[in-house]
Amino acid sequence: KVKKFTEENKKRFVIYYLPSYSPKLNPDEHVWGYLKSHGLKDHQARSTLELKKLTLSKMKKIQKKKLLLKSFFYNSYVTQS
């Protein structure tokens, strides 16, 4: 079903096959790395809720920084067309 769907819709999107473990090729890993080293670096959450709120706040700030967002895709299979 997936192969058929992919073939029928190949003009709408592209599928990239990644190794099962490929953190250097995964933009999500770059986002988490940035958060750990910058946004959440000096914070010690006292509860899961506090950590969740802080993480969401920092991620919303990342959304507004287009160059930073683009940097997460640099050297990954996902590129701007």
mmCIF file of N, CA and C in Angstrom:
data_model
loop_
_atom_site.group_PDB
_atom_site.id
_atom_site.type_symbol
_atom_site.label_atom_id
_atom_site.label_comp_id
_atom_site.label_asym_id
_atom_site.label_seq_id
_atom_site.Cartn_x
_atom_site.Cartn_y
_atom_site.Cartn_z
ATOM 1 N N LYS A 1 0.812 -1.188 0.000
ATOM 2 C CA LYS A 1 0.000 0.000 0.000
ATOM 3 C C LYS A 1 0.861 1.260 0.000
ATOM 4 N N VAL A 2 1.922 1.230 0.780
ATOM 5 C CA VAL A 2 2.785 2.411 0.857
ATOM 6 C C VAL A 2 3.474 2.655 -0.479
ATOM 7 N N LYS A 3 4.011 1.598 -1.078
ATOM 8 C CA LYS A 3 4.680 1.747 -2.371
ATOM 9 C C LYS A 3 3.725 2.281 -3.433
ATOM 10 N N LYS A 4 2.519 1.765 -3.436
ATOM 11 C CA LYS A 4 1.519 2.214 -4.406
ATOM 12 C C LYS A 4 1.185 3.689 -4.183
ATOM 13 N N PHE A 5 0.927 4.057 -2.928
ATOM 14 C CA PHE A 5 0.617 5.442 -2.596
ATOM 15 C C PHE A 5 1.769 6.370 -2.991
ATOM 16 N N THR A 6 2.989 5.955 -2.680
ATOM 17 C CA THR A 6 4.171 6.749 -3.012
ATOM 18 C C THR A 6 4.285 6.963 -4.515
ATOM 19 N N GLU A 7 4.100 5.906 -5.253
ATOM 20 C CA GLU A 7 4.191 6.000 -6.712
ATOM 21 C C GLU A 7 3.105 6.910 -7.287
ATOM 22 N N GLU A 8 1.897 6.797 -6.767
ATOM 23 C CA GLU A 8 0.781 7.609 -7.258
ATOM 24 C C GLU A 8 0.933 9.091 -6.903
ATOM 25 N N ASN A 9 1.703 9.389 -5.872
ATOM 26 C CA ASN A 9 1.824 10.766 -5.383
ATOM 27 C C ASN A 9 3.246 11.305 -5.446
ATOM 28 N N LYS A 10 4.083 10.757 -6.297
ATOM 29 C CA LYS A 10 5.493 11.147 -6.320
ATOM 30 C C LYS A 10 5.728 12.603 -6.715
ATOM 31 N N LYS A 11 4.760 13.248 -7.320
ATOM 32 C CA LYS A 11 4.911 14.674 -7.648
ATOM 33 C C LYS A 11 4.589 15.570 -6.450
ATOM 34 N N ARG A 12 3.945 15.017 -5.429
ATOM 35 C CA ARG A 12 3.539 15.806 -4.261
ATOM 36 C C ARG A 12 4.582 15.834 -3.152
ATOM 37 N N PHE A 13 5.387 14.781 -3.042
ATOM 38 C CA PHE A 13 6.379 14.716 -1.981
ATOM 39 C C PHE A 13 7.471 13.726 -2.346
ATOM 40 N N VAL A 14 8.531 13.741 -1.544
ATOM 41 C CA VAL A 14 9.651 12.833 -1.759
ATOM 42 C C VAL A 14 9.875 12.050 -0.475
ATOM 43 N N ILE A 15 10.166 10.788 -0.605
ATOM 44 C CA ILE A 15 10.483 9.966 0.553
ATOM 45 C C ILE A 15 11.988 9.720 0.554
ATOM 46 N N TYR A 16 12.614 9.977 1.686
ATOM 47 C CA TYR A 16 14.032 9.724 1.858
ATOM 48 C C TYR A 16 14.195 8.533 2.777
ATOM 49 N N TYR A 17 14.987 7.601 2.364
ATOM 50 C CA TYR A 17 15.250 6.427 3.190
ATOM 51 C C TYR A 17 16.501 6.690 4.014
ATOM 52 N N LEU A 18 16.348 6.603 5.318
ATOM 53 C CA LEU A 18 17.452 6.841 6.230
ATOM 54 C C LEU A 18 17.817 5.547 6.939
ATOM 55 N N PRO A 19 19.059 5.415 7.361
ATOM 56 C CA PRO A 19 19.421 4.262 8.179
ATOM 57 C C PRO A 19 18.578 4.257 9.451
ATOM 58 N N SER A 20 18.410 3.103 10.053
ATOM 59 C CA SER A 20 17.538 3.007 11.236
ATOM 60 C C SER A 20 18.012 3.911 12.370
ATOM 61 N N TYR A 21 19.309 4.100 12.508
ATOM 62 C CA TYR A 21 19.820 5.028 13.509
ATOM 63 C C TYR A 21 20.737 6.005 12.797
ATOM 64 N N SER A 22 20.288 7.236 12.651
ATOM 65 C CA SER A 22 21.068 8.234 11.926
ATOM 66 C C SER A 22 20.868 9.623 12.520
ATOM 67 N N PRO A 23 21.316 9.851 13.745
ATOM 68 C CA PRO A 23 21.070 11.148 14.389
ATOM 69 C C PRO A 23 21.659 12.337 13.638
ATOM 70 N N LYS A 24 22.768 12.147 12.940
ATOM 71 C CA LYS A 24 23.368 13.266 12.217
ATOM 72 C C LYS A 24 22.542 13.663 10.999
ATOM 73 N N LEU A 25 21.667 12.772 10.550
ATOM 74 C CA LEU A 25 20.831 13.054 9.382
ATOM 75 C C LEU A 25 19.415 13.456 9.765
ATOM 76 N N ASN A 26 19.133 13.532 11.049
ATOM 77 C CA ASN A 26 17.786 13.780 11.539
ATOM 78 C C ASN A 26 17.676 15.193 12.109
ATOM 79 N N PRO A 27 16.942 16.089 11.449
ATOM 80 C CA PRO A 27 16.814 17.467 11.939
ATOM 81 C C PRO A 27 16.281 17.561 13.380
ATOM 82 N N ASP A 28 15.442 16.627 13.794
ATOM 83 C CA ASP A 28 14.930 16.641 15.176
ATOM 84 C C ASP A 28 16.065 16.558 16.191
ATOM 85 N N GLU A 29 17.060 15.752 15.889
ATOM 86 C CA GLU A 29 18.192 15.604 16.795
ATOM 87 C C GLU A 29 18.949 16.928 16.950
ATOM 88 N N HIS A 30 19.018 17.697 15.869
ATOM 89 C CA HIS A 30 19.691 19.006 15.930
ATOM 90 C C HIS A 30 18.898 19.981 16.809
ATOM 91 N N VAL A 31 17.582 19.912 16.723
ATOM 92 C CA VAL A 31 16.735 20.770 17.568
ATOM 93 C C VAL A 31 16.964 20.432 19.036
ATOM 94 N N TRP A 32 16.922 19.146 19.375
ATOM 95 C CA TRP A 32 17.118 18.739 20.769
ATOM 96 C C TRP A 32 18.522 19.081 21.248
ATOM 97 N N GLY A 33 19.501 18.918 20.380
ATOM 98 C CA GLY A 33 20.870 19.283 20.747
ATOM 99 C C GLY A 33 20.984 20.771 21.052
ATOM 100 N N TYR A 34 20.326 21.588 20.240
ATOM 101 C CA TYR A 34 20.333 23.030 20.476
ATOM 102 C C TYR A 34 19.655 23.362 21.808
ATOM 103 N N LEU A 35 18.505 22.766 22.043
ATOM 104 C CA LEU A 35 17.794 23.027 23.293
ATOM 105 C C LEU A 35 18.628 22.634 24.507
ATOM 106 N N LYS A 36 19.270 21.490 24.439
ATOM 107 C CA LYS A 36 20.088 21.031 25.567
ATOM 108 C C LYS A 36 21.275 21.947 25.819
ATOM 109 N N SER A 37 21.886 22.432 24.748
ATOM 110 C CA SER A 37 23.095 23.232 24.929
ATOM 111 C C SER A 37 22.826 24.731 25.088
ATOM 112 N N HIS A 38 21.635 25.188 24.717
ATOM 113 C CA HIS A 38 21.334 26.623 24.819
ATOM 114 C C HIS A 38 20.110 26.914 25.686
ATOM 115 N N GLY A 39 18.955 26.470 25.242
ATOM 116 C CA GLY A 39 17.708 26.843 25.896
ATOM 117 C C GLY A 39 17.508 26.272 27.283
ATOM 118 N N LEU A 40 17.949 25.039 27.481
ATOM 119 C CA LEU A 40 17.696 24.375 28.765
ATOM 120 C C LEU A 40 18.974 24.146 29.564
ATOM 121 N N LYS A 41 20.050 24.721 29.078
ATOM 122 C CA LYS A 41 21.382 24.467 29.635
ATOM 123 C C LYS A 41 21.486 24.727 31.137
ATOM 124 N N ASP A 42 21.051 25.866 31.581
ATOM 125 C CA ASP A 42 21.248 26.259 32.978
ATOM 126 C C ASP A 42 20.004 26.103 33.838
ATOM 127 N N HIS A 43 19.049 25.334 33.360
ATOM 128 C CA HIS A 43 17.798 25.205 34.108
ATOM 129 C C HIS A 43 17.713 23.832 34.770
ATOM 130 N N GLN A 44 17.268 23.818 36.000
ATOM 131 C CA GLN A 44 17.022 22.569 36.711
ATOM 132 C C GLN A 44 15.542 22.518 37.059
ATOM 133 N N ALA A 45 14.793 21.804 36.258
ATOM 134 C CA ALA A 45 13.348 21.724 36.468
ATOM 135 C C ALA A 45 13.053 21.001 37.777
ATOM 136 N N ARG A 46 12.064 21.485 38.459
ATOM 137 C CA ARG A 46 11.665 20.859 39.721
ATOM 138 C C ARG A 46 10.532 19.866 39.533
ATOM 139 N N SER A 47 9.946 19.901 38.342
ATOM 140 C CA SER A 47 8.864 18.954 38.043
ATOM 141 C C SER A 47 8.811 18.733 36.538
ATOM 142 N N THR A 48 8.133 17.683 36.155
ATOM 143 C CA THR A 48 7.954 17.397 34.736
ATOM 144 C C THR A 48 7.156 18.511 34.071
ATOM 145 N N LEU A 49 6.156 19.014 34.757
ATOM 146 C CA LEU A 49 5.333 20.092 34.216
ATOM 147 C C LEU A 49 6.168 21.349 33.967
ATOM 148 N N GLU A 50 7.036 21.685 34.903
ATOM 149 C CA GLU A 50 7.902 22.847 34.739
ATOM 150 C C GLU A 50 8.827 22.669 33.528
ATOM 151 N N LEU A 51 9.384 21.474 33.375
ATOM 152 C CA LEU A 51 10.261 21.195 32.227
ATOM 153 C C LEU A 51 9.482 21.273 30.917
ATOM 154 N N LYS A 52 8.264 20.761 30.922
ATOM 155 C CA LYS A 52 7.435 20.800 29.713
ATOM 156 C C LYS A 52 7.134 22.240 29.304
ATOM 157 N N LYS A 53 6.740 23.059 30.266
ATOM 158 C CA LYS A 53 6.425 24.466 29.972
ATOM 159 C C LYS A 53 7.647 25.216 29.447
ATOM 160 N N LEU A 54 8.781 24.993 30.074
ATOM 161 C CA LEU A 54 10.002 25.665 29.645
ATOM 162 C C LEU A 54 10.408 25.218 28.242
ATOM 163 N N THR A 55 10.330 23.928 27.977
ATOM 164 C CA THR A 55 10.696 23.389 26.671
ATOM 165 C C THR A 55 9.794 23.960 25.579
ATOM 166 N N LEU A 56 8.495 23.991 25.818
ATOM 167 C CA LEU A 56 7.566 24.553 24.833
ATOM 168 C C LEU A 56 7.847 26.032 24.586
ATOM 169 N N SER A 57 8.156 26.752 25.637
ATOM 170 C CA SER A 57 8.479 28.171 25.503
ATOM 171 C C SER A 57 9.728 28.373 24.643
ATOM 172 N N LYS A 58 10.749 27.578 24.897
ATOM 173 C CA LYS A 58 11.993 27.687 24.126
ATOM 174 C C LYS A 58 11.782 27.268 22.671
ATOM 175 N N MET A 59 10.952 26.265 22.441
ATOM 176 C CA MET A 59 10.679 25.818 21.072
ATOM 177 C C MET A 59 9.911 26.878 20.293
ATOM 178 N N LYS A 60 9.013 27.603 20.954
ATOM 179 C CA LYS A 60 8.284 28.690 20.287
ATOM 180 C C LYS A 60 9.239 29.807 19.875
ATOM 181 N N LYS A 61 10.262 30.045 20.689
ATOM 182 C CA LYS A 61 11.261 31.058 20.333
ATOM 183 C C LYS A 61 12.068 30.609 19.125
ATOM 184 N N ILE A 62 12.382 29.312 19.058
ATOM 185 C CA ILE A 62 13.116 28.767 17.914
ATOM 186 C C ILE A 62 12.315 28.954 16.632
ATOM 187 N N GLN A 63 10.985 28.790 16.696
ATOM 188 C CA GLN A 63 10.126 28.921 15.512
ATOM 189 C C GLN A 63 10.271 30.267 14.832
ATOM 190 N N LYS A 64 10.602 31.290 15.591
ATOM 191 C CA LYS A 64 10.683 32.648 15.062
ATOM 192 C C LYS A 64 12.039 32.964 14.438
ATOM 193 N N LYS A 65 13.001 32.052 14.577
ATOM 194 C CA LYS A 65 14.360 32.290 14.067
ATOM 195 C C LYS A 65 14.590 31.437 12.824
ATOM 196 N N LYS A 66 14.307 32.026 11.664
ATOM 197 C CA LYS A 66 14.363 31.265 10.408
ATOM 198 C C LYS A 66 15.748 30.714 10.092
ATOM 199 N N LEU A 67 16.781 31.492 10.307
ATOM 200 C CA LEU A 67 18.131 31.001 10.018
ATOM 201 C C LEU A 67 18.507 29.845 10.936
ATOM 202 N N LEU A 68 18.111 29.930 12.180
ATOM 203 C CA LEU A 68 18.373 28.836 13.119
ATOM 204 C C LEU A 68 17.629 27.582 12.678
ATOM 205 N N LEU A 69 16.381 27.743 12.297
ATOM 206 C CA LEU A 69 15.602 26.598 11.815
ATOM 207 C C LEU A 69 16.267 25.948 10.604
ATOM 208 N N LYS A 70 16.704 26.761 9.658
ATOM 209 C CA LYS A 70 17.369 26.223 8.465
ATOM 210 C C LYS A 70 18.634 25.472 8.837
ATOM 211 N N SER A 71 19.323 25.927 9.874
ATOM 212 C CA SER A 71 20.570 25.272 10.268
ATOM 213 C C SER A 71 20.348 23.835 10.738
ATOM 214 N N PHE A 72 19.174 23.533 11.232
ATOM 215 C CA PHE A 72 18.886 22.171 11.690
ATOM 216 C C PHE A 72 18.798 21.187 10.516
ATOM 217 N N PHE A 73 18.555 21.716 9.325
ATOM 218 C CA PHE A 73 18.431 20.869 8.142
ATOM 219 C C PHE A 73 19.740 20.773 7.353
ATOM 220 N N TYR A 74 20.709 21.584 7.712
ATOM 221 C CA TYR A 74 21.990 21.568 7.026
ATOM 222 C C TYR A 74 22.667 20.215 7.256
ATOM 223 N N ASN A 75 23.200 19.620 6.218
ATOM 224 C CA ASN A 75 23.854 18.311 6.264
ATOM 225 C C ASN A 75 22.904 17.162 6.561
ATOM 226 N N SER A 76 21.629 17.352 6.359
ATOM 227 C CA SER A 76 20.683 16.242 6.476
ATOM 228 C C SER A 76 20.151 15.944 5.077
ATOM 229 N N TYR A 77 19.409 14.876 4.946
ATOM 230 C CA TYR A 77 18.827 14.537 3.661
ATOM 231 C C TYR A 77 17.719 15.491 3.282
ATOM 232 N N VAL A 78 17.164 16.189 4.253
ATOM 233 C CA VAL A 78 16.047 17.088 3.998
ATOM 234 C C VAL A 78 16.634 18.424 3.570
ATOM 235 N N THR A 79 16.336 18.829 2.350
ATOM 236 C CA THR A 79 16.873 20.084 1.840
ATOM 237 C C THR A 79 15.770 20.941 1.272
ATOM 238 N N GLN A 80 16.047 22.195 1.153
ATOM 239 C CA GLN A 80 15.070 23.130 0.584
ATOM 240 C C GLN A 80 15.106 23.012 -0.928
ATOM 241 N N SER A 81 13.939 22.931 -1.542
ATOM 242 C CA SER A 81 13.905 22.829 -3.011
ATOM 243 C C SER A 81 13.704 24.177 -3.649
#
